[in-house]
XYZ file of C-alpha atoms in Angstrom:
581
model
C -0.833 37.163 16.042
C 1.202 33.910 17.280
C 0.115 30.661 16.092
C -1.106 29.688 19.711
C -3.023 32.739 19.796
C -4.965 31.950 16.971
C -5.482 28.749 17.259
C -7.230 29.340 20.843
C -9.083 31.934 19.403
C -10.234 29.653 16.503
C -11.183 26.595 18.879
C -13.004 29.001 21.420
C -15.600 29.627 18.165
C -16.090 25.883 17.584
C -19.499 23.614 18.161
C -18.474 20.606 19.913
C -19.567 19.124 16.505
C -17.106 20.730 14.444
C -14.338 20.038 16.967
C -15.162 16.221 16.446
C -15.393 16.300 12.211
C -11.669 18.040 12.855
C -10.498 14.691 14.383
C -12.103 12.974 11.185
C -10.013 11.892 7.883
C -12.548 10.465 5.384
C -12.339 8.954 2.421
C -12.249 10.848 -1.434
C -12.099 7.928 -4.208
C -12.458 8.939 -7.759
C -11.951 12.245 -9.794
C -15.051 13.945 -9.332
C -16.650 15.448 -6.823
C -20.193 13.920 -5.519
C -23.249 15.055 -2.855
C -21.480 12.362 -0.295
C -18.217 14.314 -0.567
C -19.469 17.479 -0.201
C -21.662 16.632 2.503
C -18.407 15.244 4.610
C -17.554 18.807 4.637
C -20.502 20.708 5.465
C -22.324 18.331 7.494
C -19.625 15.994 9.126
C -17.358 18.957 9.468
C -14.477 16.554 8.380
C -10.788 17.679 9.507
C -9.405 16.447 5.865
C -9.422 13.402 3.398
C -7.175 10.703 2.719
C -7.353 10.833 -1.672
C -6.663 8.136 -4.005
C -7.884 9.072 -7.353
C -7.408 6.029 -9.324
C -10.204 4.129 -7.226
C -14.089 4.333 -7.247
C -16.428 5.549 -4.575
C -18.947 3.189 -3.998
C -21.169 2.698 -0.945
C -21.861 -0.935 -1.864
C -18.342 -2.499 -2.249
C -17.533 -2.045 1.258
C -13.364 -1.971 2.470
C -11.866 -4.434 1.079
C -15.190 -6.176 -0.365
C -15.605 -6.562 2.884
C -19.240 -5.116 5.167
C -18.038 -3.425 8.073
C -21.313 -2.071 9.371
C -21.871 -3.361 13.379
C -25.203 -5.059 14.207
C -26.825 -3.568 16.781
C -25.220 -0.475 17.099
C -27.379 1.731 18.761
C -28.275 5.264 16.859
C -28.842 8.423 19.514
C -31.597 10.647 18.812
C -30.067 13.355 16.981
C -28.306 10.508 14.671
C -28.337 11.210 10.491
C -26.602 9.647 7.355
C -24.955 11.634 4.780
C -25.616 11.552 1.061
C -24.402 8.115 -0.312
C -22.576 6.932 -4.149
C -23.710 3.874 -5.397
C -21.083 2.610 -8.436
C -20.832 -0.207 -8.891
C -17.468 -1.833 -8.074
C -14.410 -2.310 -8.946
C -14.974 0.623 -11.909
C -12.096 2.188 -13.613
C -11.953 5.513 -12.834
C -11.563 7.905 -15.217
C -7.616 9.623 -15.648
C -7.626 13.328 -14.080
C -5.101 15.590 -15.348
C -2.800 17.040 -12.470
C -4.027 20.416 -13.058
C -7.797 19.036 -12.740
C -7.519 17.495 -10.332
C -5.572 20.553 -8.442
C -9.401 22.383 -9.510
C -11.447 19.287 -7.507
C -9.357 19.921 -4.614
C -9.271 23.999 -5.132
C -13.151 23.173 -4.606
C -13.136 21.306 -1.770
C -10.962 23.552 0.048
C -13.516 26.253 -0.771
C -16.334 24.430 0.590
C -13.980 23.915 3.853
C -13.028 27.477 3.458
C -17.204 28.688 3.873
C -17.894 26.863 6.594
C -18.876 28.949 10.132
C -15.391 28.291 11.615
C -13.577 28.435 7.933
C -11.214 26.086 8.724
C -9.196 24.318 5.266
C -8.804 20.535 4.832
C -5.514 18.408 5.322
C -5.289 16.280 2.364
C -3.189 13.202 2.423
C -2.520 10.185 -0.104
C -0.183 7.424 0.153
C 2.705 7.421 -2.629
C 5.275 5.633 -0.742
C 7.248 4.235 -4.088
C 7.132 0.992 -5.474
C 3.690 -0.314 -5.188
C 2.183 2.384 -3.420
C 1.396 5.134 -5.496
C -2.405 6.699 -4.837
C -2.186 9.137 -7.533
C -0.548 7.310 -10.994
C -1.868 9.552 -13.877
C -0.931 12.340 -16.160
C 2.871 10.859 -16.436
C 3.739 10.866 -12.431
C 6.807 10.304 -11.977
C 7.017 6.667 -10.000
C 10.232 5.653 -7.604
C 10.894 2.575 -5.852
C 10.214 1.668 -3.031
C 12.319 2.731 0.476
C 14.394 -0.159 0.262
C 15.723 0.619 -3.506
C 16.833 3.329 -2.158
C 19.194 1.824 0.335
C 20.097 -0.419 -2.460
C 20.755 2.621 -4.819
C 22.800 4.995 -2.576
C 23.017 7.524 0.822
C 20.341 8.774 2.570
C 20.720 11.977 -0.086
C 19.144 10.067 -2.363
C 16.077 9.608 -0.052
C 16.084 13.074 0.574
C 16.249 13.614 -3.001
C 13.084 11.566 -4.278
C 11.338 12.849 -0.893
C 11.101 16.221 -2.205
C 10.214 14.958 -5.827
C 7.148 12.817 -4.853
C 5.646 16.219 -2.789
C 6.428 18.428 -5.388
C 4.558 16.254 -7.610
C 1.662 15.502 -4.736
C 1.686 19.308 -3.310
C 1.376 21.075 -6.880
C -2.401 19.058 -6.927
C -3.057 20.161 -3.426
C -2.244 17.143 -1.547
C -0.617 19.108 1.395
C 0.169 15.873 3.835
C 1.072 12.567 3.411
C 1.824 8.912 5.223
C 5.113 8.524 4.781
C 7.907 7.232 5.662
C 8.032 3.893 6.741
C 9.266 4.047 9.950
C 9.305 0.276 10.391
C 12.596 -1.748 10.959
C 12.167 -4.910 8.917
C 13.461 -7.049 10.793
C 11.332 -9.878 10.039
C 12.354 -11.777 6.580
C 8.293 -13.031 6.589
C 6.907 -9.681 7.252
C 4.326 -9.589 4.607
C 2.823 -6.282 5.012
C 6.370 -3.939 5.569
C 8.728 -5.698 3.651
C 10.954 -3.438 0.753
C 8.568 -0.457 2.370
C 11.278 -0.259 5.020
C 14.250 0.736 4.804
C 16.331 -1.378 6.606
C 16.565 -3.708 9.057
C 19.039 -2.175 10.677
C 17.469 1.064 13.075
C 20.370 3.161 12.564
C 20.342 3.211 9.009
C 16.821 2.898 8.638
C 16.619 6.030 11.233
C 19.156 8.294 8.932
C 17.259 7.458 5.416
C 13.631 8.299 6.985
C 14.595 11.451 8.316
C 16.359 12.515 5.372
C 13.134 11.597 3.378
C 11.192 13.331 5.390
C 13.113 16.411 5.282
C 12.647 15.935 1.194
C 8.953 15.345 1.969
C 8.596 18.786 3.833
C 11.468 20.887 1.553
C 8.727 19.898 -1.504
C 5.761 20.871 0.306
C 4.070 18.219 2.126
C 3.300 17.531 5.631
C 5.347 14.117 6.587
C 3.998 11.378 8.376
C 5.910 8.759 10.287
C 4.417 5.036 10.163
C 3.571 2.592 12.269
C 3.966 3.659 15.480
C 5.235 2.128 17.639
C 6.902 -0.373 14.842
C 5.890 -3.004 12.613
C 8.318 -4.249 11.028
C 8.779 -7.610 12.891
C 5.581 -9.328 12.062
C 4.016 -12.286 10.400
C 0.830 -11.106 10.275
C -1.065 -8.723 8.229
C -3.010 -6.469 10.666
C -5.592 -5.843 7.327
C -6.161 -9.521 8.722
C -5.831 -9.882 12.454
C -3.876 -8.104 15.292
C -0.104 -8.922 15.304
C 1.512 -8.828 18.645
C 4.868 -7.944 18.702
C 6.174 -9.766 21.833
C 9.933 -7.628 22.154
C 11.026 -6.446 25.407
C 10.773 -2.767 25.997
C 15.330 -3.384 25.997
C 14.648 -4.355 22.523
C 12.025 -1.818 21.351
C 14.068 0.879 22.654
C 17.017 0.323 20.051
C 15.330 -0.791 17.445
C 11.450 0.052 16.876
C 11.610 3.274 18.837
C 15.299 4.262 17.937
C 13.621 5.763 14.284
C 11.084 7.590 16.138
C 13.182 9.336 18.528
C 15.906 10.792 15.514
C 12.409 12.197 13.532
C 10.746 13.911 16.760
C 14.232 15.299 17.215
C 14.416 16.756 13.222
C 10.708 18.251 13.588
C 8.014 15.293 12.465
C 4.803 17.208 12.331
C 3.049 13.835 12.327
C 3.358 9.733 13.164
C 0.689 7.058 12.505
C -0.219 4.207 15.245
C 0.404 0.986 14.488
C -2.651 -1.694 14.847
C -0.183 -4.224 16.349
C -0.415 -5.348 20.361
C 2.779 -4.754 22.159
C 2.942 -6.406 26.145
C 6.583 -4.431 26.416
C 4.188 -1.770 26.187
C 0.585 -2.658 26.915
C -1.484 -5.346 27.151
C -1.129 -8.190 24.553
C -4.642 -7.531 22.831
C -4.896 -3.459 22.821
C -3.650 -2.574 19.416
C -1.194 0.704 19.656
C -4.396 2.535 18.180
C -6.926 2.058 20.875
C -3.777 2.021 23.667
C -3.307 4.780 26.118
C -0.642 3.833 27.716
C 1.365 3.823 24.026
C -0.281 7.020 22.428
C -0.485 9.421 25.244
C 2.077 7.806 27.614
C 4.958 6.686 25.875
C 4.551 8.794 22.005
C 3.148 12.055 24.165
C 5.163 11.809 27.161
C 8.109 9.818 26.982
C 8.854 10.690 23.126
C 8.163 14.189 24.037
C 5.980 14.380 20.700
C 3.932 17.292 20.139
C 2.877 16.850 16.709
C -0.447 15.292 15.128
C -1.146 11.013 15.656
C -3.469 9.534 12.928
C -4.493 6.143 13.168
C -4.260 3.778 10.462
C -7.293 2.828 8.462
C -10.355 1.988 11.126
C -11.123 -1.007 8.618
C -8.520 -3.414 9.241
C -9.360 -6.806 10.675
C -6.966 -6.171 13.737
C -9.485 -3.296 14.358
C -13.236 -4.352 13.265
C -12.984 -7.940 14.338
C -13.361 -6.956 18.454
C -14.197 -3.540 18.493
C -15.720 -2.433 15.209
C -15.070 1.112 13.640
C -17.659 3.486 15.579
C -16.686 2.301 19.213
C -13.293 1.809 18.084
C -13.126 5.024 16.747
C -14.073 6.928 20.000
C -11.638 4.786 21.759
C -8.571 6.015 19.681
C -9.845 9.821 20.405
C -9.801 8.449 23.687
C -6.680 6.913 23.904
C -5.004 10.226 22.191
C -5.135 10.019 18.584
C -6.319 13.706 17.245
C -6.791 12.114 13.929
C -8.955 8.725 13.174
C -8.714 7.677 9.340
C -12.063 6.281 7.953
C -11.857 4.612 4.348
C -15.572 4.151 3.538
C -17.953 5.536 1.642
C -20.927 4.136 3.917
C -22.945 5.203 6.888
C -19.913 4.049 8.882
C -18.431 7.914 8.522
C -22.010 9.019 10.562
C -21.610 6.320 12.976
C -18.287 7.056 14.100
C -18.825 10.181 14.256
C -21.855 9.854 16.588
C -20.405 7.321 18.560
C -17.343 10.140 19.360
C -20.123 12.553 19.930
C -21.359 9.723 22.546
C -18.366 9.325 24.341
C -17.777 12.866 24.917
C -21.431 13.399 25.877
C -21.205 10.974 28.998
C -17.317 11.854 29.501
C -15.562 9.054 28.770
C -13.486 11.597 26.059
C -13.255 15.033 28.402
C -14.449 17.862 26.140
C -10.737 19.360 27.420
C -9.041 16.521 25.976
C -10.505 16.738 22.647
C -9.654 20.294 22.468
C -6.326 19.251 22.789
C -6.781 16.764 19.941
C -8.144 19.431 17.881
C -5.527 22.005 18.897
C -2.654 19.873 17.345
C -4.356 19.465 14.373
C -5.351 23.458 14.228
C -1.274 23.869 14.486
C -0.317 22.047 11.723
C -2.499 23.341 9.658
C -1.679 26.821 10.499
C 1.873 25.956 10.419
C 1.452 24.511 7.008
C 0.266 27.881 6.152
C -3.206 26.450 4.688
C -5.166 29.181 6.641
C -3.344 31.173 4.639
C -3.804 30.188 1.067
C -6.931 28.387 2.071
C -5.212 25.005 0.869
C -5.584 26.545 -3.070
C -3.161 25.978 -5.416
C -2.545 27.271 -8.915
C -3.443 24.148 -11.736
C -1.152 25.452 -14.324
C 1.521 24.957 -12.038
C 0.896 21.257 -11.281
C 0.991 21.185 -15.147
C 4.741 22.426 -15.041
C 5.631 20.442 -11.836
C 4.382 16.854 -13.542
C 6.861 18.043 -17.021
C 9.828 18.937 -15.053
C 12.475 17.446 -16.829
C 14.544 17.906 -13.031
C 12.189 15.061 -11.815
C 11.750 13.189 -14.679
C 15.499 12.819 -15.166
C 15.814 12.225 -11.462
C 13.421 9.019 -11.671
C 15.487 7.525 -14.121
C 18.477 7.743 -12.641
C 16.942 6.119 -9.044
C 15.712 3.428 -11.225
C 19.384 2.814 -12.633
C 20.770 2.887 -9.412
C 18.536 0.675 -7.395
C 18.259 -2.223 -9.980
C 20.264 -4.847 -8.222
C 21.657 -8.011 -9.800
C 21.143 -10.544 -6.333
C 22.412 -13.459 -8.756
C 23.151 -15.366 -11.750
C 24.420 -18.524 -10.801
C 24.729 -19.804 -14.349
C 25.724 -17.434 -15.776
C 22.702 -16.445 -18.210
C 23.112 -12.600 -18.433
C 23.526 -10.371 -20.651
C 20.919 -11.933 -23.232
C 21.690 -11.728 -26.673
C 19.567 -10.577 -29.704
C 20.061 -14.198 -31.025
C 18.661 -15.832 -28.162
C 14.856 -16.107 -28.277
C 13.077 -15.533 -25.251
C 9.459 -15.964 -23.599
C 8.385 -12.664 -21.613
C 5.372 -13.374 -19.194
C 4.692 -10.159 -17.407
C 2.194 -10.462 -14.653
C -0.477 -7.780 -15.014
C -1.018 -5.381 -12.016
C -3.896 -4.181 -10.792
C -5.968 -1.242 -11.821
C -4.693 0.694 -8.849
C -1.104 0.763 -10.029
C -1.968 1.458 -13.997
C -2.737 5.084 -15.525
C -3.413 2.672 -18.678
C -1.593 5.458 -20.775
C 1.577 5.552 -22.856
C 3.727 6.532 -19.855
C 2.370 3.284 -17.898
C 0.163 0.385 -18.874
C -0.541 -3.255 -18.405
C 2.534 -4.057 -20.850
C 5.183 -1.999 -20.076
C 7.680 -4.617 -18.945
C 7.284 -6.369 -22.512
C 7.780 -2.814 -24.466
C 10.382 -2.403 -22.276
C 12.414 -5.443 -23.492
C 11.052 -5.462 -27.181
C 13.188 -2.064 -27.106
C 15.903 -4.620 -26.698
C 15.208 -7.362 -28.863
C 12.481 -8.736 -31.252
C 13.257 -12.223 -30.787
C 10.677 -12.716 -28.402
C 7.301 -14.921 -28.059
C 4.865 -12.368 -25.778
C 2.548 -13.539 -22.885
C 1.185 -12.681 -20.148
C -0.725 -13.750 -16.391
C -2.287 -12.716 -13.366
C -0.162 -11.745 -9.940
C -0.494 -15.511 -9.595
C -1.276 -17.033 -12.947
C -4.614 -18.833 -13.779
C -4.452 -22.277 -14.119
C -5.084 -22.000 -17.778
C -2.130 -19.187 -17.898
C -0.316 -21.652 -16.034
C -0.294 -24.303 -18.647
C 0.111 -21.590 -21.792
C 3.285 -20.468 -20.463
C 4.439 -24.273 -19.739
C 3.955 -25.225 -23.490
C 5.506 -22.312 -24.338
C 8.827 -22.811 -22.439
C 10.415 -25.146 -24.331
C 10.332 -23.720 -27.729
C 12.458 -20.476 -26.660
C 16.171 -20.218 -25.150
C 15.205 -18.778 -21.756
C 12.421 -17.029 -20.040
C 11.896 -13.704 -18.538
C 9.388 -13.359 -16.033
C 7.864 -10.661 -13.366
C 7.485 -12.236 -10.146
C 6.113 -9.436 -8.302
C 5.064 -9.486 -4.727
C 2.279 -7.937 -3.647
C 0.351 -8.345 -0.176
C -2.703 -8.895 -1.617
C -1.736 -11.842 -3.836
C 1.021 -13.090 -1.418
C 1.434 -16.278 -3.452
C 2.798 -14.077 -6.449
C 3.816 -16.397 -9.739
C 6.208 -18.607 -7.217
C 4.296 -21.522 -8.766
C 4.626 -21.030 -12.095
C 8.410 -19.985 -11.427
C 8.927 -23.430 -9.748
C 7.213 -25.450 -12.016
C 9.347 -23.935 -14.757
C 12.915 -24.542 -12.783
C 11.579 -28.143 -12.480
C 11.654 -28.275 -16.028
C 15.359 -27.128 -16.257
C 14.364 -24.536 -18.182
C 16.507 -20.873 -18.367
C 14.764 -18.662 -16.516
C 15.627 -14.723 -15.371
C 13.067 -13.389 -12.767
C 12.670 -9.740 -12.566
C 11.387 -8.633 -8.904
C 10.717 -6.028 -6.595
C 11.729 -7.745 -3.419
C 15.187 -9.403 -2.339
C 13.133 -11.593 0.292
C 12.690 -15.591 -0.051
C 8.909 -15.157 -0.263
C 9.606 -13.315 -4.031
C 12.592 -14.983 -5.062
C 12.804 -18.956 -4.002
C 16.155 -20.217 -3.640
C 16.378 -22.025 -6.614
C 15.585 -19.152 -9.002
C 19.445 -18.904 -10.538
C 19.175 -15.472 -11.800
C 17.390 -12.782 -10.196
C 17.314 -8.470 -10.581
C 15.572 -6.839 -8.087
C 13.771 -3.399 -8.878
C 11.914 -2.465 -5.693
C 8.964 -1.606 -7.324
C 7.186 -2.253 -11.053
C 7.622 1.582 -12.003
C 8.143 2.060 -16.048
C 11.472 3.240 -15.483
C 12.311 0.833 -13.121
C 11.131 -1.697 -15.642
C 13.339 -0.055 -18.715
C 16.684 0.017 -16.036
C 16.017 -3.878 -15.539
C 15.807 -4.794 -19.448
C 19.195 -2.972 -20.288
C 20.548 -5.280 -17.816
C 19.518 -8.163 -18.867
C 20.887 -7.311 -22.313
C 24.098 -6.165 -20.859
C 22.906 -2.632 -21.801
C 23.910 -1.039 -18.667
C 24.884 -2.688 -15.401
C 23.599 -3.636 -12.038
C 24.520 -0.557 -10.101
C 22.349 -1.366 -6.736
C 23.600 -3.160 -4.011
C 22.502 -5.712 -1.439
C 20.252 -3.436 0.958
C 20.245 -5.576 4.330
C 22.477 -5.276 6.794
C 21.220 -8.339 8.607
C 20.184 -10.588 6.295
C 23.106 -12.571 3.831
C 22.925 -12.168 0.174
C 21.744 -15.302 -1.173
């Protein structure tokens, strides 16, 4: 029977209910599986779930520490909570193998599998390189981020680690996932895209994404473009506010849409919305998510896409500050998203939900128009073949996948090729085993740390003590404490130069530029080691900079043998746009 066929078939069968938890991607945090998960399934009828394993489900912390819930939302009378997990938070989650965690979501998928309609789950993550890497245990291989691989060769390359990462991800039974970065960075201050991108050039941002994506899908998973319509010139964090992106539509047709258009035309099965505003487009205060005009109009018709749209998490600031999540849930249905992602482990999930239920109820979502939601998201899973295999895979071979020596070999020969040398004005490199040197590595967050002997808190230092000995150890925060602060200064002058992280991270935008500055001021030797080649990570007057694109342990091991004239700086400068300092 054709695809079409059986999709119709399929959605003929479905309560108006279970055609509404189809449009849902909740939230799965942790390595186990709990009441509230299970209960997403069977009594939300959820579509899929977006899966980061390192974190901790927890009703009470809220998205970003942050209480979403909307006063004086009103609850119809068939309204009802799911079960609820009440950890306390943050909690270091416990390290699942690959092939036990491929048996939680072998579970799930049988849970999905027994329901009336027996339709399986999409199951996403977000593993985008660098920073970004949702699931980091049981030795993962780790690759930087998009821009390292500009920096480190062709678009094969891209295609290359595109089809590692889903082997790794689809041996688990993560079938989908949102990437690439679709975004043209155009914007030097862009806080939130930055080395995610690319490029800032469209054309060469537009040939790299489609051959990851091709990668993405050749290794099993379903690709997902992001953020439609583009975000990469912005200022502004949309976890904070809305951006508005005031281009003309001239402008947005070369460069933000220009990616978009080569993907649809090589098969993307899938594209995120952007929460940004765009008047070229829309209204300056609709986000992209909640617009019409952008979704169904200009993605749906102009584009000519007929894959899935997901929105971006419902819990960003841009989002909850005017709407919040239930209303603006029902308006992204509404607007033509077949897929609204929902990041809490609160009655939130119920109240969107309802509120869909609501809108569809008095017609302000025709019941015909989310079929059509829900038949784009029955396609790609049949396409995907999940109806098929039921989403299962096999844990022993997730086991293999994570110990090919194919991919392992492969990561450390990105992370050779993308370390880039941007400058060394004094000449400092290569170090010598005679000079001693203070290492301050900033420690990342839980989220990016297995904690294990493939990755942990001090990799950077082991990394360089495989160099040399002659070295006095310490250590800070993303942005050093005040008392960290003042260690590493009285430490400084007793050594012959410093190595330092000076990682940038959204979340702790001010990253160790402080310390860093207050050590230059001192005339002190210093060689940062970064992951971005932007101004905000590496101030001018930093001499002698490598840039990694991302704190991966390989990564970290390529950037040591350079500073001790081990091996050299094979990357190059990445930005077609933007000078080399």
């Amino acid at each position: 029977m054709r695809t079409a066929d059986r999709v119709e078939n399929l959605l003929a069968r479905m309560t108006l209910d279970e055609k509404i938890g189809q449009c849902l991607t909740l939230w799965w945090r942790g390595g186990m599986v709990t009441p509230s998960l299970i209960e997403c399934v069977t009594r939300l009828h959820c579509g899929g779930f977006r899966v980061e394993p390192y974190a901790t489900e927890s009703a009470i912390h809220g998205y970003y520490n942050k209480d979403l819930k909307v006063k004086g939302w009103e609850p119809p009378d068939d309204y009802f909570t799911i079960a609820e997990t009440h950890f306390n938070f943050p909690v270091r989650n416990t390290a699942v193998s690959p092939a036990a965690y491929a048996k939680l979501t072998n579970r799930m998928q049988d849970i999905a599998m027994n329901r009336r309609c027996g339709v399986p789950l999409h199951i996403t993550t977000d593993f985008e390189g660098g920073f970004s890497h949702d699931y980091p245990f049981g030795g993962v291989r780790l690759f930087p981020a998009s821009m390292g691989l500009r920096a480190g060769g062709g678009p094969a390359l891209a295609r290359q680690v595109g089809e590692a990462t889903a082997r790794q991800l689809s041996s688990m039974g993560i079938n989908m996932i949102h990437s690439p970065v679709c975004d043209v960075n155009i914007n030097p201050d862009n806080p939130e895209i930055n080395v995610r991108s690319f490029s800032d050039d469209p054309e060469v941002l537009a040939k790299y994404a489609v051959q990851f994506m091709k990668g993405l899908e050749a290794g099993g998973v379903i690709a997902t473009g992001k953020h439609f319509p583009g975000r990469g010139d912005s200022s502004v964090d949309a976890h904070s506010e809305l951006p508005i992106l005031r281009a003309s539509r001239k402008r947005m047709d070369e460069v933000e849409l220009l990616p978009y258009r080569a993907l649809i035309r090589q098969g993307l099965r899938a594209i995120m919305s952007a929460h940004n505003a765009y008047p070229a487009l829309d209204d300056d205060q609709t986000p992209a998510t909640l617009s019409r005009r952008i979704l169904t109009d200009v993605l749906r018709g102009e584009l000519g896409f007929q894959g899935v749209i997901t929105t971006d998490a419902m819990g960003m600031g841009a989002i909850v500050k005017r709407w919040g999540v239930p209303v603006a849930s029902a308006m992204a249905i509404a607007a033509g998203a077949d897929l609204v992602l929902l990041k809490f482990d609160d009655e939130l999930r119920s109240q969107a939900f309802f509120e869909i239920k609501r809108w569809v109820r008095r017609g302000d979502i025709p019941e015909s128009e989310l079929d059509d939601r829900v038949r784009h998201i029955l396609t790609m899973k049949m396409d995907k073949g999940l109806f098929d295999t039921g989403g299962r895979v096999d844990p022993d071979a997730a086991t293999a996948t994570y110990a090919d020596e194919s991919i392992t070999k492969l990561a450390r020969d990105v992370a050779r090729r993308c370390v880039t040398l941007l400058r060394d004005r004094q000449g400092l490199l290569p170090l010598t085993k005679g000079q001693k040197v203070l290492i301050v590595e900033q420690r990342l967050p839980d989220s990016s740390l297995p904690g294990d002997d493939h990755y942990h808190a001090h990799s950077f230092t082991e990394a360089m003590l495989d160099q040399s000995m002659n070295a006095v150890l310490s250590d800070t925060w993303l942005a050093a404490e005040p008392h960290e602060h003042e260690r590493i200064l009285q430490l400084a002058p007793s050594v012959d130069a410093v190595v330092m992280t000076n990682w940038f991270w959204r979340m702790v935008p001010p990253s160790n530029n402080a310390l860093l500055k207050d050590l230059l001021k001192r005339r002190i030797p210093v060689v940062v080691v970064t992951n971005s080649p932007y101004p905000m990570a590496v101030p001018d007057k930093a001499g002698t900079v490598i840039c990694t694109y991302g704190p991966g342990p390989e990564s970290l091991r390529a950037a040591a043998a350079v500073i001790y004239g081990k091996a050299k700086s094979r990357g190059s400068w990445p930005l077609e746009h933007s000078p080399q300092p």
